[in-house]
Amino acid sequence: MIGQPAIEIRRLVESDLEGVLKIAENTNEAPRWPRQTFVEMLSGEFLSRRIALVAAGASAPDALGFTVASLIPPEAELENIAVAPGVQRQGIGRRLLAELVLNLRLAGITTLHLEVRASNSAAIGLYNSFGFNETGRRPRYYSNPVEDAALMALRLV
Ligand SMILES: CC(C)(COP(=O)(O)OP(=O)(O)OC[C@H]1O[C@@H](n2cnc3c(N)ncnc32)[C@H](O)[C@@H]1OP(=O)(O)O)[C@@H](O)C(=O)NCCC(=O)NCCS
């Protein structure tokens, strides 16, 4: 788009770590993973069972968003997705999820599962727009504040 810097979605690499950590620290609704988990994201063992993607400016390498899914073939679990607060609602979350779904399909995954705070209307809006269905609830699953988890799933075949 004219006037807008190009954004690319690509696999997470080591130089993305600090940017991804910053996004995670600044987004309350995303899972609060300890720093060690993000460091482990770069290990071969972690990545052999996961797909981890970042959104970044084509000419500015700082991460603008990221997503991680764990593979439990033939199914997968969306473990995390977050977009930096300053660039939300510009289509980056949609692009991250679309690229993730494409990669999962290529890996032969049939269903993508996730859980989300029942009040997280931004994330639920994103998931609904992809065709996720609510498959159940986990009462009082989250703390600070206590809240139900909505369980959602998307068939990929
Ligand atoms: C959820 C999140 C990743 C969405 O990323 P984003 O880049 O802001 O979303 P997009 O601009 O791609 O929006 C795609 C669609 O999602 C929905 N959506 C996004 N933000 C929304 C909001 N604040 N309110 C309602 N719907 C919203 C809309 O359907 C939107 O499509 P539209 O803009 O055409 O109406 C982002 O809000 C975020 O990082 N939130 C904090 C972390 C989080 O909640 N992660 C999910 C944990 S389960």
mmCIF file of N, CA and C and ligand atoms in Angstrom, residues 23 26-31 64-66 78-85 87-97 114-117 120-130 142 150, ligand 1:
data_model
loop_
_atom_site.group_PDB
_atom_site.id
_atom_site.type_symbol
_atom_site.label_atom_id
_atom_site.label_comp_id
_atom_site.label_asym_id
_atom_site.label_seq_id
_atom_site.Cartn_x
_atom_site.Cartn_y
_atom_site.Cartn_z
ATOM 1 N N ILE A 23 7.045 -7.098 23.191
ATOM 2 C CA ILE A 23 5.610 -7.183 22.864
ATOM 3 C C ILE A 23 4.884 -7.977 23.945
ATOM 4 N N ASN A 26 4.247 -6.123 27.052
ATOM 5 C CA ASN A 26 3.340 -4.980 26.930
ATOM 6 C C ASN A 26 1.907 -5.355 26.561
ATOM 7 N N THR A 27 1.638 -6.641 26.446
ATOM 8 C CA THR A 27 0.273 -7.046 26.116
ATOM 9 C C THR A 27 -0.265 -7.930 27.251
ATOM 10 N N ASN A 28 -1.194 -7.378 28.000
ATOM 11 C CA ASN A 28 -1.714 -8.077 29.180
ATOM 12 C C ASN A 28 -2.414 -9.381 28.834
ATOM 13 N N GLU A 29 -3.093 -9.421 27.700
ATOM 14 C CA GLU A 29 -3.947 -10.582 27.414
ATOM 15 C C GLU A 29 -3.172 -11.779 26.907
ATOM 16 N N ALA A 30 -1.959 -11.564 26.403
ATOM 17 C CA ALA A 30 -1.170 -12.699 25.885
ATOM 18 C C ALA A 30 -0.608 -13.495 27.062
ATOM 19 N N PRO A 31 -0.403 -14.809 26.875
ATOM 20 C CA PRO A 31 0.169 -15.605 27.956
ATOM 21 C C PRO A 31 1.491 -15.011 28.440
ATOM 22 N N LEU A 64 6.904 -6.686 15.135
ATOM 23 C CA LEU A 64 5.653 -5.953 15.377
ATOM 24 C C LEU A 64 4.601 -6.877 15.968
ATOM 25 N N GLY A 65 4.815 -8.181 15.825
ATOM 26 C CA GLY A 65 3.872 -9.164 16.353
ATOM 27 C C GLY A 65 4.479 -10.540 16.203
ATOM 28 N N PHE A 66 3.889 -11.497 16.890
ATOM 29 C CA PHE A 66 4.396 -12.875 16.776
ATOM 30 C C PHE A 66 3.287 -13.855 17.094
ATOM 31 N N LEU A 78 -2.784 -23.255 19.337
ATOM 32 C CA LEU A 78 -2.269 -21.885 19.253
ATOM 33 C C LEU A 78 -1.830 -21.496 20.661
ATOM 34 N N GLU A 79 -0.534 -21.355 20.859
ATOM 35 C CA GLU A 79 -0.022 -21.079 22.203
ATOM 36 C C GLU A 79 0.040 -19.591 22.508
ATOM 37 N N ASN A 80 0.274 -18.785 21.481
ATOM 38 C CA ASN A 80 0.445 -17.363 21.737
ATOM 39 C C ASN A 80 0.269 -16.599 20.440
ATOM 40 N N ILE A 81 -0.359 -15.448 20.537
ATOM 41 C CA ILE A 81 -0.380 -14.503 19.406
ATOM 42 C C ILE A 81 -0.512 -13.119 20.010
ATOM 43 N N ALA A 82 0.322 -12.194 19.579
ATOM 44 C CA ALA A 82 0.245 -10.826 20.101
ATOM 45 C C ALA A 82 0.827 -9.863 19.072
ATOM 46 N N VAL A 83 0.226 -8.683 19.052
ATOM 47 C CA VAL A 83 0.675 -7.597 18.176
ATOM 48 C C VAL A 83 1.017 -6.413 19.079
ATOM 49 N N ALA A 84 2.104 -5.715 18.786
ATOM 50 C CA ALA A 84 2.529 -4.570 19.612
ATOM 51 C C ALA A 84 1.377 -3.573 19.737
ATOM 52 N N PRO A 85 1.139 -3.071 20.958
ATOM 53 C CA PRO A 85 -0.017 -2.190 21.169
ATOM 54 C C PRO A 85 -0.119 -1.032 20.179
ATOM 55 N N VAL A 87 0.545 -0.852 17.085
ATOM 56 C CA VAL A 87 0.205 -1.183 15.684
ATOM 57 C C VAL A 87 -0.948 -2.191 15.598
ATOM 58 N N GLN A 88 -1.723 -2.289 16.691
ATOM 59 C CA GLN A 88 -2.882 -3.191 16.624
ATOM 60 C C GLN A 88 -3.964 -2.603 15.711
ATOM 61 N N ARG A 89 -4.846 -3.478 15.289
ATOM 62 C CA ARG A 89 -6.007 -3.148 14.442
ATOM 63 C C ARG A 89 -5.575 -2.598 13.078
ATOM 64 N N GLN A 90 -4.428 -3.099 12.599
ATOM 65 C CA GLN A 90 -3.968 -2.722 11.255
ATOM 66 C C GLN A 90 -3.807 -3.960 10.382
ATOM 67 N N GLY A 91 -4.372 -5.077 10.824
ATOM 68 C CA GLY A 91 -4.337 -6.282 9.996
ATOM 69 C C GLY A 91 -3.152 -7.208 10.242
ATOM 70 N N ILE A 92 -2.287 -6.862 11.212
ATOM 71 C CA ILE A 92 -1.088 -7.696 11.433
ATOM 72 C C ILE A 92 -1.473 -9.034 12.076
ATOM 73 N N GLY A 93 -2.379 -9.007 13.056
ATOM 74 C CA GLY A 93 -2.822 -10.260 13.683
ATOM 75 C C GLY A 93 -3.456 -11.182 12.649
ATOM 76 N N ARG A 94 -4.260 -10.621 11.767
ATOM 77 C CA ARG A 94 -4.906 -11.426 10.712
ATOM 78 C C ARG A 94 -3.849 -12.056 9.795
ATOM 79 N N ARG A 95 -2.829 -11.275 9.445
ATOM 80 C CA ARG A 95 -1.772 -11.818 8.561
ATOM 81 C C ARG A 95 -0.960 -12.900 9.258
ATOM 82 N N LEU A 96 -0.662 -12.696 10.535
ATOM 83 C CA LEU A 96 0.074 -13.725 11.286
ATOM 84 C C LEU A 96 -0.722 -15.022 11.334
ATOM 85 N N LEU A 97 -2.014 -14.912 11.646
ATOM 86 C CA LEU A 97 -2.840 -16.118 11.773
ATOM 87 C C LEU A 97 -3.018 -16.795 10.412
ATOM 88 N N LEU A 114 -7.441 -23.624 20.522
ATOM 89 C CA LEU A 114 -6.909 -22.539 21.351
ATOM 90 C C LEU A 114 -7.829 -22.313 22.543
ATOM 91 N N GLU A 115 -7.302 -21.604 23.522
ATOM 92 C CA GLU A 115 -8.133 -21.131 24.627
ATOM 93 C C GLU A 115 -7.886 -19.640 24.798
ATOM 94 N N VAL A 116 -8.936 -18.938 25.173
ATOM 95 C CA VAL A 116 -8.857 -17.475 25.229
ATOM 96 C C VAL A 116 -9.760 -16.993 26.367
ATOM 97 N N ARG A 117 -9.319 -15.922 27.034
ATOM 98 C CA ARG A 117 -10.188 -15.327 28.065
ATOM 99 C C ARG A 117 -11.538 -14.970 27.451
ATOM 100 N N ASN A 120 -11.951 -11.453 26.122
ATOM 101 C CA ASN A 120 -10.974 -10.896 25.172
ATOM 102 C C ASN A 120 -11.631 -10.739 23.798
ATOM 103 N N SER A 121 -12.393 -9.646 23.677
ATOM 104 C CA SER A 121 -13.216 -9.500 22.474
ATOM 105 C C SER A 121 -12.371 -9.266 21.221
ATOM 106 N N ALA A 122 -11.177 -8.659 21.358
ATOM 107 C CA ALA A 122 -10.332 -8.447 20.172
ATOM 108 C C ALA A 122 -9.888 -9.796 19.611
ATOM 109 N N ALA A 123 -9.359 -10.651 20.497
ATOM 110 C CA ALA A 123 -8.874 -11.961 20.025
ATOM 111 C C ALA A 123 -10.045 -12.806 19.515
ATOM 112 N N ILE A 124 -11.152 -12.801 20.241
ATOM 113 C CA ILE A 124 -12.301 -13.617 19.821
ATOM 114 C C ILE A 124 -12.839 -13.107 18.479
ATOM 115 N N GLY A 125 -12.812 -11.776 18.290
ATOM 116 C CA GLY A 125 -13.221 -11.221 16.992
ATOM 117 C C GLY A 125 -12.322 -11.720 15.870
ATOM 118 N N LEU A 126 -11.018 -11.751 16.151
ATOM 119 C CA LEU A 126 -10.065 -12.257 15.151
ATOM 120 C C LEU A 126 -10.351 -13.735 14.857
ATOM 121 N N TYR A 127 -10.532 -14.536 15.909
ATOM 122 C CA TYR A 127 -10.747 -15.973 15.700
ATOM 123 C C TYR A 127 -12.080 -16.235 14.975
ATOM 124 N N ASN A 128 -13.100 -15.487 15.359
ATOM 125 C CA ASN A 128 -14.393 -15.666 14.669
ATOM 126 C C ASN A 128 -14.271 -15.341 13.185
ATOM 127 N N SER A 129 -13.475 -14.316 12.882
ATOM 128 C CA SER A 129 -13.360 -13.917 11.469
ATOM 129 C C SER A 129 -12.644 -14.993 10.642
ATOM 130 N N PHE A 130 -11.925 -15.904 11.314
ATOM 131 C CA PHE A 130 -11.277 -17.027 10.623
ATOM 132 C C PHE A 130 -12.153 -18.269 10.590
ATOM 133 N N TYR A 142 -8.656 -18.844 34.226
ATOM 134 C CA TYR A 142 -7.628 -17.804 34.355
ATOM 135 C C TYR A 142 -7.688 -17.162 35.732
ATOM 136 N N ALA A 150 -12.647 -19.600 27.064
ATOM 137 C CA ALA A 150 -13.440 -20.144 25.955
ATOM 138 C C ALA A 150 -12.506 -21.030 25.144
HETATM 139 C C1 LIG B 1 -5.762 -10.208 19.288
HETATM 140 C C2 LIG B 1 -4.699 -9.427 18.509
HETATM 141 C C3 LIG B 1 -3.484 -10.352 18.263
HETATM 142 C C4 LIG B 1 -5.306 -8.988 17.156
HETATM 143 O O1 LIG B 1 -4.251 -8.413 16.365
HETATM 144 P P1 LIG B 1 -4.504 -7.106 15.468
HETATM 145 O O2 LIG B 1 -3.361 -6.948 14.564
HETATM 146 O O3 LIG B 1 -4.823 -5.972 16.345
HETATM 147 O O4 LIG B 1 -5.825 -7.550 14.681
HETATM 148 P P2 LIG B 1 -6.220 -7.228 13.149
HETATM 149 O O5 LIG B 1 -6.006 -5.777 12.878
HETATM 150 O O6 LIG B 1 -5.522 -8.187 12.255
HETATM 151 O O7 LIG B 1 -7.778 -7.505 13.185
HETATM 152 C C5 LIG B 1 -8.337 -8.630 12.556
HETATM 153 C C6 LIG B 1 -9.754 -8.783 13.049
HETATM 154 O O8 LIG B 1 -9.757 -9.136 14.431
HETATM 155 C C7 LIG B 1 -10.868 -8.488 15.080
HETATM 156 N N1 LIG B 1 -10.380 -7.472 16.033
HETATM 157 C C8 LIG B 1 -9.106 -7.051 16.178
HETATM 158 N N2 LIG B 1 -9.038 -6.154 17.176
HETATM 159 C C9 LIG B 1 -10.281 -6.008 17.653
HETATM 160 C C10 LIG B 1 -10.838 -5.234 18.676
HETATM 161 N N3 LIG B 1 -10.083 -4.404 19.423
HETATM 162 N N4 LIG B 1 -12.149 -5.357 18.929
HETATM 163 C C11 LIG B 1 -12.927 -6.188 18.201
HETATM 164 N N5 LIG B 1 -12.458 -6.956 17.195
HETATM 165 C C12 LIG B 1 -11.146 -6.861 16.925
HETATM 166 C C13 LIG B 1 -11.666 -7.829 13.966
HETATM 167 O O9 LIG B 1 -12.557 -8.806 13.453
HETATM 168 C C14 LIG B 1 -10.573 -7.512 12.975
HETATM 169 O O10 LIG B 1 -11.040 -7.334 11.672
HETATM 170 P P3 LIG B 1 -11.489 -5.844 11.201
HETATM 171 O O11 LIG B 1 -10.389 -4.907 11.612
HETATM 172 O O12 LIG B 1 -11.632 -5.995 9.718
HETATM 173 O O13 LIG B 1 -12.767 -5.567 11.931
HETATM 174 C C15 LIG B 1 -4.260 -8.136 19.270
HETATM 175 O O14 LIG B 1 -5.411 -7.421 19.656
HETATM 176 C C16 LIG B 1 -3.399 -8.414 20.487
HETATM 177 O O15 LIG B 1 -2.170 -8.538 20.408
HETATM 178 N N6 LIG B 1 -4.054 -8.509 21.684
HETATM 179 C C17 LIG B 1 -3.305 -8.785 22.905
HETATM 180 C C18 LIG B 1 -2.796 -10.208 22.974
HETATM 181 C C19 LIG B 1 -3.945 -11.224 22.912
HETATM 182 O O16 LIG B 1 -5.047 -10.997 23.366
HETATM 183 N N7 LIG B 1 -3.643 -12.415 22.366
HETATM 184 C C20 LIG B 1 -4.598 -13.492 22.261
HETATM 185 C C21 LIG B 1 -4.442 -14.420 23.420
HETATM 186 S S1 LIG B 1 -5.532 -15.815 23.258
#
